[in-house]
Coordinates of C-alpha atoms (C1' of nucleotides) in Angstrom, one line a residue:
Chain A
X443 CA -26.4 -46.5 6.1
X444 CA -29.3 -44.5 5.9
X445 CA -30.4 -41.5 3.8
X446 CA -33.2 -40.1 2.2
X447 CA -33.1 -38.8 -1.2
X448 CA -29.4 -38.5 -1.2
X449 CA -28.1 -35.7 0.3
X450 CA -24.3 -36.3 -1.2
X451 CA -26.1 -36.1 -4.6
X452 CA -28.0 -33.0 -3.7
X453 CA -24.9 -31.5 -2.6
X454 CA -22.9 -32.3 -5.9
X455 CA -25.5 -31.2 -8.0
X456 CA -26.0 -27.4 -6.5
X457 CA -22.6 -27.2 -5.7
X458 CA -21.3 -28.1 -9.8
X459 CA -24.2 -25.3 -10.7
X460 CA -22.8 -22.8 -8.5
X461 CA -19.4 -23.0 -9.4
X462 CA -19.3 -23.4 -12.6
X463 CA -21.8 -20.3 -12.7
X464 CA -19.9 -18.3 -10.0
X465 CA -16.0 -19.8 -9.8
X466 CA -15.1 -21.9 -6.9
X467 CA -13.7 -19.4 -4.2
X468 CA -17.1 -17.1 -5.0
X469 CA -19.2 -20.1 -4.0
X470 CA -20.1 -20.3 0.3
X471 CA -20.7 -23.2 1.5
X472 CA -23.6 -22.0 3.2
X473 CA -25.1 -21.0 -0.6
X474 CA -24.5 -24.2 -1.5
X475 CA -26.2 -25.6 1.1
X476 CA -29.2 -23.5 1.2
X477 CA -29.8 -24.7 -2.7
X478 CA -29.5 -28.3 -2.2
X479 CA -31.8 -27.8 1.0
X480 CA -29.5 -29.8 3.3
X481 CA -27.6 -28.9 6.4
X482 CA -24.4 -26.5 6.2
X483 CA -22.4 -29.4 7.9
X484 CA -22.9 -32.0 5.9
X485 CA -20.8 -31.1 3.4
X486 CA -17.7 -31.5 5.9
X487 CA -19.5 -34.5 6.9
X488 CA -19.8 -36.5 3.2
X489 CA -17.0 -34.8 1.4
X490 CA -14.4 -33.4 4.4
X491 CA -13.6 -30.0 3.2
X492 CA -14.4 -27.6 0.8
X493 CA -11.3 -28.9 -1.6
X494 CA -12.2 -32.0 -1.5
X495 CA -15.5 -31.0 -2.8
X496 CA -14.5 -29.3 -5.3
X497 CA -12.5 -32.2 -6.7
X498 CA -15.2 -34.8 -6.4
X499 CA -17.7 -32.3 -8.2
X500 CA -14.9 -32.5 -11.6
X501 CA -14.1 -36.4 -10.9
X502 CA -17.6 -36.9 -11.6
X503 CA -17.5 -35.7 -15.4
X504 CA -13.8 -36.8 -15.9
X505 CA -14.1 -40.3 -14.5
X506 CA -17.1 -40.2 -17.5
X507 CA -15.2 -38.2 -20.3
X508 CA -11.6 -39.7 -19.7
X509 CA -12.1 -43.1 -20.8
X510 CA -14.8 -42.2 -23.4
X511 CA -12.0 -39.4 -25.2
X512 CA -9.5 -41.9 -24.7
X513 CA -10.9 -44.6 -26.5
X514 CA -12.0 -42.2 -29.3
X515 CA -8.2 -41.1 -29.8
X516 CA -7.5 -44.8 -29.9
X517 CA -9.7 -46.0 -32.4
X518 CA -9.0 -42.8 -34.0
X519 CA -5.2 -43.6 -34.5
X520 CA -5.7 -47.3 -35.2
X521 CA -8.1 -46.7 -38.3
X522 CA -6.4 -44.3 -40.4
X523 CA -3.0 -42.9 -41.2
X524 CA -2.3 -39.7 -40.1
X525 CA -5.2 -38.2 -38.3
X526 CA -5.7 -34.0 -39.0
X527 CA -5.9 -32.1 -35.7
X528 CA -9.2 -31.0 -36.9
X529 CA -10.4 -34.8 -36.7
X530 CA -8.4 -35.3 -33.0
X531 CA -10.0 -31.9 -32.0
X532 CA -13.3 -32.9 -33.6
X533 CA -13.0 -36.7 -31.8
X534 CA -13.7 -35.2 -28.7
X535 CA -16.8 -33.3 -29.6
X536 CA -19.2 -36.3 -29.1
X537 CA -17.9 -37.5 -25.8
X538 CA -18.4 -34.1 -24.8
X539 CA -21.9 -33.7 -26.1
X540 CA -22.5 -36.9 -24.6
X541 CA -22.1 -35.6 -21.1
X542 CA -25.8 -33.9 -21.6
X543 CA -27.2 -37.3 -21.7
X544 CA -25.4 -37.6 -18.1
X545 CA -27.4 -34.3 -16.6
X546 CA -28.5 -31.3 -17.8
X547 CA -26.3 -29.0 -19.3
X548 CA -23.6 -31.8 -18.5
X549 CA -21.7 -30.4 -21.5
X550 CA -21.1 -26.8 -20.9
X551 CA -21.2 -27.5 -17.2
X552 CA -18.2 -29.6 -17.0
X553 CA -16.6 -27.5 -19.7
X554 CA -16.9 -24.1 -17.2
X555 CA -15.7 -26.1 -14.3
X556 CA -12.6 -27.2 -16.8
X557 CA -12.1 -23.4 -17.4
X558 CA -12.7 -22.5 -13.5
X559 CA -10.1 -25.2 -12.2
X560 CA -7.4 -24.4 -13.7
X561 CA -7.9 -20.4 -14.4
X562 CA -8.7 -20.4 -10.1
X563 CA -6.6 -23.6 -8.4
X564 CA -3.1 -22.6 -7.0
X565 CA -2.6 -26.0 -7.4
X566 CA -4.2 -28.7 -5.8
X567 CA -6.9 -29.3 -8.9
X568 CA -3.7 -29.1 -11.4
X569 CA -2.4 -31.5 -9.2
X570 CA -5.5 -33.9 -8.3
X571 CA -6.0 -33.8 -12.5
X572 CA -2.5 -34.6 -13.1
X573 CA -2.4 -37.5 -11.2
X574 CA -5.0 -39.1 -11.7
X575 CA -6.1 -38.4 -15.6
X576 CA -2.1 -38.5 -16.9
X577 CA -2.5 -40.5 -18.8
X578 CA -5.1 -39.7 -21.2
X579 CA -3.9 -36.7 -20.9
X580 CA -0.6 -37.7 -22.2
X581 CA -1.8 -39.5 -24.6
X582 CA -3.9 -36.7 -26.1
X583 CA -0.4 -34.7 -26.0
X584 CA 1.1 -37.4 -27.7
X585 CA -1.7 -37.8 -30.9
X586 CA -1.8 -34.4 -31.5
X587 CA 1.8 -34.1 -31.5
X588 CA 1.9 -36.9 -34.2
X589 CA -0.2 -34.9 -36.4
X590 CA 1.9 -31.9 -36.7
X591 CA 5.1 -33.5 -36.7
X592 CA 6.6 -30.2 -38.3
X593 CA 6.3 -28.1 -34.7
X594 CA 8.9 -29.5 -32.5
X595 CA 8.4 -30.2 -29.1
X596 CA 9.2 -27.1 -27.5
X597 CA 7.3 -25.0 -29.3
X598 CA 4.1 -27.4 -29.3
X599 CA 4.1 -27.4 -25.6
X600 CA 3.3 -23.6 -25.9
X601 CA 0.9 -24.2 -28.6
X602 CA -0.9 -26.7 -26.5
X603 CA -0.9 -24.3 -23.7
X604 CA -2.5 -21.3 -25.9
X605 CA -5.1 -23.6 -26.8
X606 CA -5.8 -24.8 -23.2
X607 CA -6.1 -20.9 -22.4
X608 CA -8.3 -20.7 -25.6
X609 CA -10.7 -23.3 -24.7
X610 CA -10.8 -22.3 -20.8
X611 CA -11.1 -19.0 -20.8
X612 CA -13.8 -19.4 -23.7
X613 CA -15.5 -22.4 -21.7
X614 CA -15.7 -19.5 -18.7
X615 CA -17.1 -16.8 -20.0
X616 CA -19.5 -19.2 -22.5
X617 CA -22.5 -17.6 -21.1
X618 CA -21.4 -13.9 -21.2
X619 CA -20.4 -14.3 -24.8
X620 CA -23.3 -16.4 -26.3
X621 CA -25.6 -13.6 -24.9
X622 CA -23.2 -10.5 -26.7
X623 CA -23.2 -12.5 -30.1
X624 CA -27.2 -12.7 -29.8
X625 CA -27.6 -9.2 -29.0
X626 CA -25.4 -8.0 -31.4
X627 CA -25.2 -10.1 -34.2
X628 CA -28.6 -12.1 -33.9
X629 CA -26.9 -15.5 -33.9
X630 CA -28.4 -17.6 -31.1
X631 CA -25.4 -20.0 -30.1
X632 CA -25.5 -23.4 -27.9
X633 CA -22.5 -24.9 -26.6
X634 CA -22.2 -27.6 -29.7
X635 CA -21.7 -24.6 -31.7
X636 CA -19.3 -22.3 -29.6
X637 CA -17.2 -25.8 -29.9
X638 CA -17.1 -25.7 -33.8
X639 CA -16.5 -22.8 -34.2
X640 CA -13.7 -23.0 -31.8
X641 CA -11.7 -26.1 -33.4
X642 CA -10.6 -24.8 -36.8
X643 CA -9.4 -21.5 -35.0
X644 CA -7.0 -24.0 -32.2
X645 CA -5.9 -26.6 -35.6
X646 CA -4.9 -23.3 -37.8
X647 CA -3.1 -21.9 -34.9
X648 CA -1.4 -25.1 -33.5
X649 CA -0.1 -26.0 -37.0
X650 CA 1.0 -23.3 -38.4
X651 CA 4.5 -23.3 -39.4
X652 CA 7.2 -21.6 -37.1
X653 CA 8.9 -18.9 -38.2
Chain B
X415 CA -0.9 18.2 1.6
X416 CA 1.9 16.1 3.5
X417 CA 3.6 12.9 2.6
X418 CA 6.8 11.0 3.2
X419 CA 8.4 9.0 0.0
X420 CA 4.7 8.6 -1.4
X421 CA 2.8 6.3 0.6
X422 CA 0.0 6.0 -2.7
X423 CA 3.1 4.8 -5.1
X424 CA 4.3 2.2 -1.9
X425 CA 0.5 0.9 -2.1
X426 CA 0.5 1.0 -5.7
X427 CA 3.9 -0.7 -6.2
X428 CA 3.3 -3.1 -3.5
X429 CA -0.2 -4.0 -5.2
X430 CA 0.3 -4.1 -8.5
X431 CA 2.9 -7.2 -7.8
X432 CA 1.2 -9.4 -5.6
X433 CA -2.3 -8.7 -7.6
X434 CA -0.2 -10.0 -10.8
X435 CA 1.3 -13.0 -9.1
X436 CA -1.8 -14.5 -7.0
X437 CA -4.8 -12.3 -8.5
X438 CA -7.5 -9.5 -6.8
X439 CA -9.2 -11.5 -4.4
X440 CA -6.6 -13.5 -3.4
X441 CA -4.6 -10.4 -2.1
X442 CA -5.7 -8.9 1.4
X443 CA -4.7 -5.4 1.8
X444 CA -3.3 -6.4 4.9
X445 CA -0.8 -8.1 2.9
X446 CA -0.5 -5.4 0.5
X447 CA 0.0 -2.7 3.5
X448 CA 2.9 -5.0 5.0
X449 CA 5.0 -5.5 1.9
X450 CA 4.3 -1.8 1.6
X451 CA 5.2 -0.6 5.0
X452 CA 2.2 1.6 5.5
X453 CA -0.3 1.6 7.5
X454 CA -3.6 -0.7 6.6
X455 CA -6.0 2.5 6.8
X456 CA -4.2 4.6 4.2
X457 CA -5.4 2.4 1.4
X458 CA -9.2 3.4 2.1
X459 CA -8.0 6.6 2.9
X460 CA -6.1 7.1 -0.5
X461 CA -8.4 5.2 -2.5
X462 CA -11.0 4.7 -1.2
X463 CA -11.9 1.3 -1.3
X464 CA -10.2 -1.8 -2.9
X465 CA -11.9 -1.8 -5.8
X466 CA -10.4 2.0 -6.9
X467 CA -6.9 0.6 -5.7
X468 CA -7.3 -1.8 -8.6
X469 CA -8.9 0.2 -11.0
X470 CA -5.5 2.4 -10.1
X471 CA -3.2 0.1 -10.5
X472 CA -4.6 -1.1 -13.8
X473 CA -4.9 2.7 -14.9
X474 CA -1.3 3.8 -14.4
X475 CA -0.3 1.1 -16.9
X476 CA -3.4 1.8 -19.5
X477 CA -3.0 5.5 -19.6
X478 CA 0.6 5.1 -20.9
X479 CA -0.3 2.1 -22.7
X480 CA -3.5 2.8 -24.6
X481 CA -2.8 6.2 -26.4
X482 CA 1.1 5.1 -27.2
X483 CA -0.4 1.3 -28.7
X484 CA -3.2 3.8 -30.5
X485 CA -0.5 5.4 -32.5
X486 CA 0.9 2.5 -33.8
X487 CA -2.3 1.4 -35.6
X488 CA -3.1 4.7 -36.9
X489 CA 0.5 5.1 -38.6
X490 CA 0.4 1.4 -39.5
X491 CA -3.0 1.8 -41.6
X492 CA -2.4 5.2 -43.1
X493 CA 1.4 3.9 -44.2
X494 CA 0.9 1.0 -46.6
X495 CA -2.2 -0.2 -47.9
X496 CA -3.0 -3.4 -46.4
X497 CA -1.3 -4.7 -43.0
X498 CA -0.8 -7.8 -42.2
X499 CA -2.8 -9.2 -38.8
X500 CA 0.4 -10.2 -37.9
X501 CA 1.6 -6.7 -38.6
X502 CA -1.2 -5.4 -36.6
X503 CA -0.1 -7.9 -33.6
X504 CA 3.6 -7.3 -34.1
X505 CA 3.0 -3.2 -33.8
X506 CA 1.7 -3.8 -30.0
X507 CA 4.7 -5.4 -28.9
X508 CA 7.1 -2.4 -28.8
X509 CA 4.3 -0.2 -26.7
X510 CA 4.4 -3.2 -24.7
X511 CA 8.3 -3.5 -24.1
X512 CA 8.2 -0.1 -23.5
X513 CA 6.5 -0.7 -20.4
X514 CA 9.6 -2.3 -18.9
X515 CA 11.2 1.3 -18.9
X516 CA 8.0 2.4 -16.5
X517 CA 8.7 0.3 -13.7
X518 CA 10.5 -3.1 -13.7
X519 CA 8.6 -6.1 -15.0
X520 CA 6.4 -3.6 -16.4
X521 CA 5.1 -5.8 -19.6
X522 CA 5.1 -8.8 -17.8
X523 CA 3.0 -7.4 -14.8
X524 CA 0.7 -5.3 -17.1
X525 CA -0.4 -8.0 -19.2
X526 CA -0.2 -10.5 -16.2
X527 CA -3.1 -7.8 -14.5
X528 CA -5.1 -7.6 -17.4
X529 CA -5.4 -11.5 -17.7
X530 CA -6.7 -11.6 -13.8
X531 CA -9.3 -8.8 -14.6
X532 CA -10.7 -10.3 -17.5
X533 CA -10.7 -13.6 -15.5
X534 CA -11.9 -12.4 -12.3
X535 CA -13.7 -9.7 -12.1
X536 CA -17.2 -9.9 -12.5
X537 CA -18.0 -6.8 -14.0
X538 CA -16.8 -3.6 -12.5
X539 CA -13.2 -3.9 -14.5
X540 CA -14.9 -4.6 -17.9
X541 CA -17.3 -1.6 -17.2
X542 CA -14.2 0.7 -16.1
X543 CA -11.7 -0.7 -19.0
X544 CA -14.8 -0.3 -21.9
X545 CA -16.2 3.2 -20.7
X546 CA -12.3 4.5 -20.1
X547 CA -10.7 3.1 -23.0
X548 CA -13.5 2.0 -25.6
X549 CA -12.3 4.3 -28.4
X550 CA -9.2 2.5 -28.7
X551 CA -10.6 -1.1 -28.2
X552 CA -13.1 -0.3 -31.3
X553 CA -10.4 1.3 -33.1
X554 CA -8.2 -2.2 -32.7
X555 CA -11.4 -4.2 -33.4
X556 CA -11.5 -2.5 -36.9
X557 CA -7.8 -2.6 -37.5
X558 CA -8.3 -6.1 -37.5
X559 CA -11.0 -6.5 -39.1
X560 CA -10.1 -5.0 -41.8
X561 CA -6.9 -7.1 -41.5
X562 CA -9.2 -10.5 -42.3
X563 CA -11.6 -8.8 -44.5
X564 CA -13.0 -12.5 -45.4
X565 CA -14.5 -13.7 -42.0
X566 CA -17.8 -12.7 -41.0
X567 CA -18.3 -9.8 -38.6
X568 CA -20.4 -12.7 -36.1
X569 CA -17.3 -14.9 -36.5
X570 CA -14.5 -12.3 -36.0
X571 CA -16.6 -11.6 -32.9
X572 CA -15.8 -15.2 -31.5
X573 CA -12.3 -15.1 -33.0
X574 CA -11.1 -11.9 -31.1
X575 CA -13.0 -13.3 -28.2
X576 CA -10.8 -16.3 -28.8
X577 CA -7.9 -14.6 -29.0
X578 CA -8.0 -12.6 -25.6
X579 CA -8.8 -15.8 -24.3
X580 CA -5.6 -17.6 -25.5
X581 CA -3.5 -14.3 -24.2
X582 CA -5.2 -13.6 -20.8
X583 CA -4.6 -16.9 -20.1
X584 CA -0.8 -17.3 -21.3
X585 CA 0.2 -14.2 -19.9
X586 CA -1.6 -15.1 -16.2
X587 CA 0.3 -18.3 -16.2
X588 CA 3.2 -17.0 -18.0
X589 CA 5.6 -17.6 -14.7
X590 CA 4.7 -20.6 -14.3
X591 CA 4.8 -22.0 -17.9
X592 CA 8.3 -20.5 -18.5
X593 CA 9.1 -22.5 -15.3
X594 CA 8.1 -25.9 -17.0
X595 CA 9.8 -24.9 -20.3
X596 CA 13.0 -24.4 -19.3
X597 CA 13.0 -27.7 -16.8
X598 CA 11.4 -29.6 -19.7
X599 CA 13.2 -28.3 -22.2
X600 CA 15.9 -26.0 -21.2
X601 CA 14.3 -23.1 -23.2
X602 CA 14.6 -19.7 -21.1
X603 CA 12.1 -17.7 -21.9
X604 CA 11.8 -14.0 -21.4
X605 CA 8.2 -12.3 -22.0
X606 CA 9.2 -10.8 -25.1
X607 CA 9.6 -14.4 -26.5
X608 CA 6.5 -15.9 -25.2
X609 CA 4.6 -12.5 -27.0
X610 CA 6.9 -13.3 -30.1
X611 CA 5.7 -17.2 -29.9
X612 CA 1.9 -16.4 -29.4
X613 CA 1.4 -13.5 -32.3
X614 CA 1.7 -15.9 -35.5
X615 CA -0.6 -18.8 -33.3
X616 CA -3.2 -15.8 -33.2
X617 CA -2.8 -14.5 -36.4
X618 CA -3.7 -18.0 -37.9
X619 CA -6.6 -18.5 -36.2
X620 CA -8.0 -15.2 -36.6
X621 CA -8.0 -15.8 -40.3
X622 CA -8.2 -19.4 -41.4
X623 CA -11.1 -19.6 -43.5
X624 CA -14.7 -20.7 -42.5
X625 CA -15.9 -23.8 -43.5
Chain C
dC962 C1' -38.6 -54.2 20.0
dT963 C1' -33.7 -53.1 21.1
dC964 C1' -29.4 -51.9 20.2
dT965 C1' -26.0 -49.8 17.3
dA966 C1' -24.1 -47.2 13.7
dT967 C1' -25.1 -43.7 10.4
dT968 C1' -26.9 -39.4 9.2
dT969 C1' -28.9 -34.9 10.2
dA970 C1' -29.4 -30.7 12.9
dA971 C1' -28.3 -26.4 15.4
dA972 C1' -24.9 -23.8 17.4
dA973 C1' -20.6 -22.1 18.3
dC974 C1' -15.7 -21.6 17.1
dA975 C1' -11.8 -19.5 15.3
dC976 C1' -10.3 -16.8 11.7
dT977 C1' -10.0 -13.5 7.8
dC978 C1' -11.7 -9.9 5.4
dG979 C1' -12.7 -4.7 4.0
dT980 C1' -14.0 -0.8 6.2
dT981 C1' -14.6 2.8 9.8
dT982 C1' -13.6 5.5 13.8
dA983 C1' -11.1 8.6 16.7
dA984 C1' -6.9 10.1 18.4
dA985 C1' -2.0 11.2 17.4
dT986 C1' 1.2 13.0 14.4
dT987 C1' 3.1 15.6 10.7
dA988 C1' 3.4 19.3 7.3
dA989 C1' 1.8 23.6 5.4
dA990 C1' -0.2 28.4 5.8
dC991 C1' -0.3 32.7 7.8
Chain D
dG82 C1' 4.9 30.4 16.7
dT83 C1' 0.2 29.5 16.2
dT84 C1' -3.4 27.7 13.6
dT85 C1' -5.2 24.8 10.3
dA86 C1' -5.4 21.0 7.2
dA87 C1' -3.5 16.6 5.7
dT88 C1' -1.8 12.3 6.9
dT89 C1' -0.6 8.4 9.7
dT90 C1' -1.6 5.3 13.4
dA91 C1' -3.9 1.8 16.4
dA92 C1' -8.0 -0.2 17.5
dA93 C1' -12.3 -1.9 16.8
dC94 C1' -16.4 -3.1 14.0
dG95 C1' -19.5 -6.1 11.5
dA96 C1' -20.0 -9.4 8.2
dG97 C1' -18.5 -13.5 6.1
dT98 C1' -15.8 -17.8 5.8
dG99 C1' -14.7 -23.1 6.5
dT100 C1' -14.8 -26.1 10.1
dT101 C1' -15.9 -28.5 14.6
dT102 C1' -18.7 -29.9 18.2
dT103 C1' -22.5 -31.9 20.6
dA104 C1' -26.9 -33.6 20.6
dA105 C1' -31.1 -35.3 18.2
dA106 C1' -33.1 -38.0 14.8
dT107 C1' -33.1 -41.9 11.7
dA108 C1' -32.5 -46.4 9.7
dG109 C1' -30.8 -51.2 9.6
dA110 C1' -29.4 -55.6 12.2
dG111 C1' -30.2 -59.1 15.5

DNA sequence: CTCTATTTAAAACACTCGTTTAAATTAAAC
DNA sequence: GTTTAATTTAAACGAGTGTTTTAAATAGAG
């Protein structure tokens, strides 16, 4: 074993820029390189391919966030009865934030890479995630189901897929938009923000009553 | 001027389905020229380049689309005093159904396209959609605005933002999702009732109150 | 120090992509 | 029917990609 100051960080830390500025297929390898000032083939050395890359860049925030949003949901559910979906949605706001103590920008980093995995992977991501983060995941399905016991299941799977598409394609295009709405409308947005503002929109929407 | 049975509606036809199933840059034109049964030249000799053979594609459906959707608004706002947002939703679906008497698929493919421009492209498509069609974006914006006269101009900004985010996304992964509900389920799902399912989820979040 | 395994380095490989070229073919005009 | 323009064809170009190879450099163990 021998290294000096971590090339397999360096790499992981351009590349997680890059793509979450530029999508995953957008971003060379050679770019990535060339930023983390370390040899084109030592990506393929470190990491194997470019996939595999790409999924050890996201396991780096999820194996942080996971737990931490897991055990919020838990504690959540446990205290009172009958959590709102604004205080599930709003549960995950601090392990979120949290992930800026982890690296700069952690937040809205891991958030774009969220939006750029599943709006780019034909699978393999959906697939990495699904296994291995199920679980909280289904238990995230499960709470907020709990707390809108009037949508039945059906129609809260949709639901819960409008609000993934909300919060991805928001999460994506973060950048783009917080620059519009301080052009435009002088308000001068962070990520915290763009999140609470989201949240009551996805509760009103995911509650509402059919028909 | 010479031509067999239109070699620029083969390319068209040809490209406007494999761009809605697997997005712009994940399509070749050597795949599009094959399904098409031309030759691979003719699409930069029609077109141009790749980028005009998507702006075309996206154009044949916006033309009919834009000024027929247009209508709807103006004869909704001058009818009764006050519509609905979900009125205002609601009067977009027929234009969009009607799509489905253009060419088959029509809706689903048209919406399908938009959600991989506004995903993918990283400028040239917003550019061409704005410039070509911004009279009847604004005119929507206001519709709707009007619609939820009690949220802030700023924060209808991030809630219409919101709300394309929430479509583009359902409508690029529509397939697929209609795949998982009817297996999870046994709900079959035609676009008509995924676009019935997602108007009153917008419409709430559009206009829940701040605060 | 010596030996061994790990890591870095430079170069080439094999492939795909959008685009261009130049010749052949087809259709229209006169 | 001849001429002219429009279209189709096959081939190649040039640039970019992820990956592999082979050799050099480096670090740790004995």
């Amino acid at each position: 074993m021998a290294n000096r100051s971590d090339t397999k960080t360096r790499i992981l830390d351009a590349a997680e820029k890059l793509f979450a500025e530029r999508g995953f297929s957008e971003t060379s390898l050679r770019l990535i390189t060339s930023k983390a000032e370390v040899n084109l083939a030592s990506v393929n050395y470190h990491f194997g391919s470019k996939k595999e890359l790409i999924r050890a860049v996201l396991a780096r925030y999820l194996d942080v966030f996971m737990p931490v949003a897991s055990a919020r949901i838990v504690t959540l559910q446990s205290s009172e009865e009958g959590a709102s979906l604004n205080d599930i949605f709003s549960s995950l706001v601090e392990p979120l934030l949290d992930l800026n103590q982890l690296r700069a920008e952690g937040t809205s980093t891991f958030l774009q890479l969220l939006g750029r995995g599943y709006i780019e992977s034909q699978g393999h991501l959906r697939w990495f995630i699904t296994t291995h983060y199920g679980e909280h995941l289904t238990q995230f399905v499960k709470a907020v189901a709990d707390s809108a016991p009037h949508i039945p299941p059906a129609e809260m799977f949709w639901r819960l897929h409008f609000t993934l598409g909300t919060v991805v394609f928001t999460m994506a295009s973060a950048d783009a938009l917080t620059e519009i709405a301080a052009a435009d409308f002088n308000e001068h947005n962070d990520i915290e923000a763009v999140i609470r503002k989201v949240i009551p929109y996805l509760s009103a929407g995911v509650s509402v009553p059919v028909n």
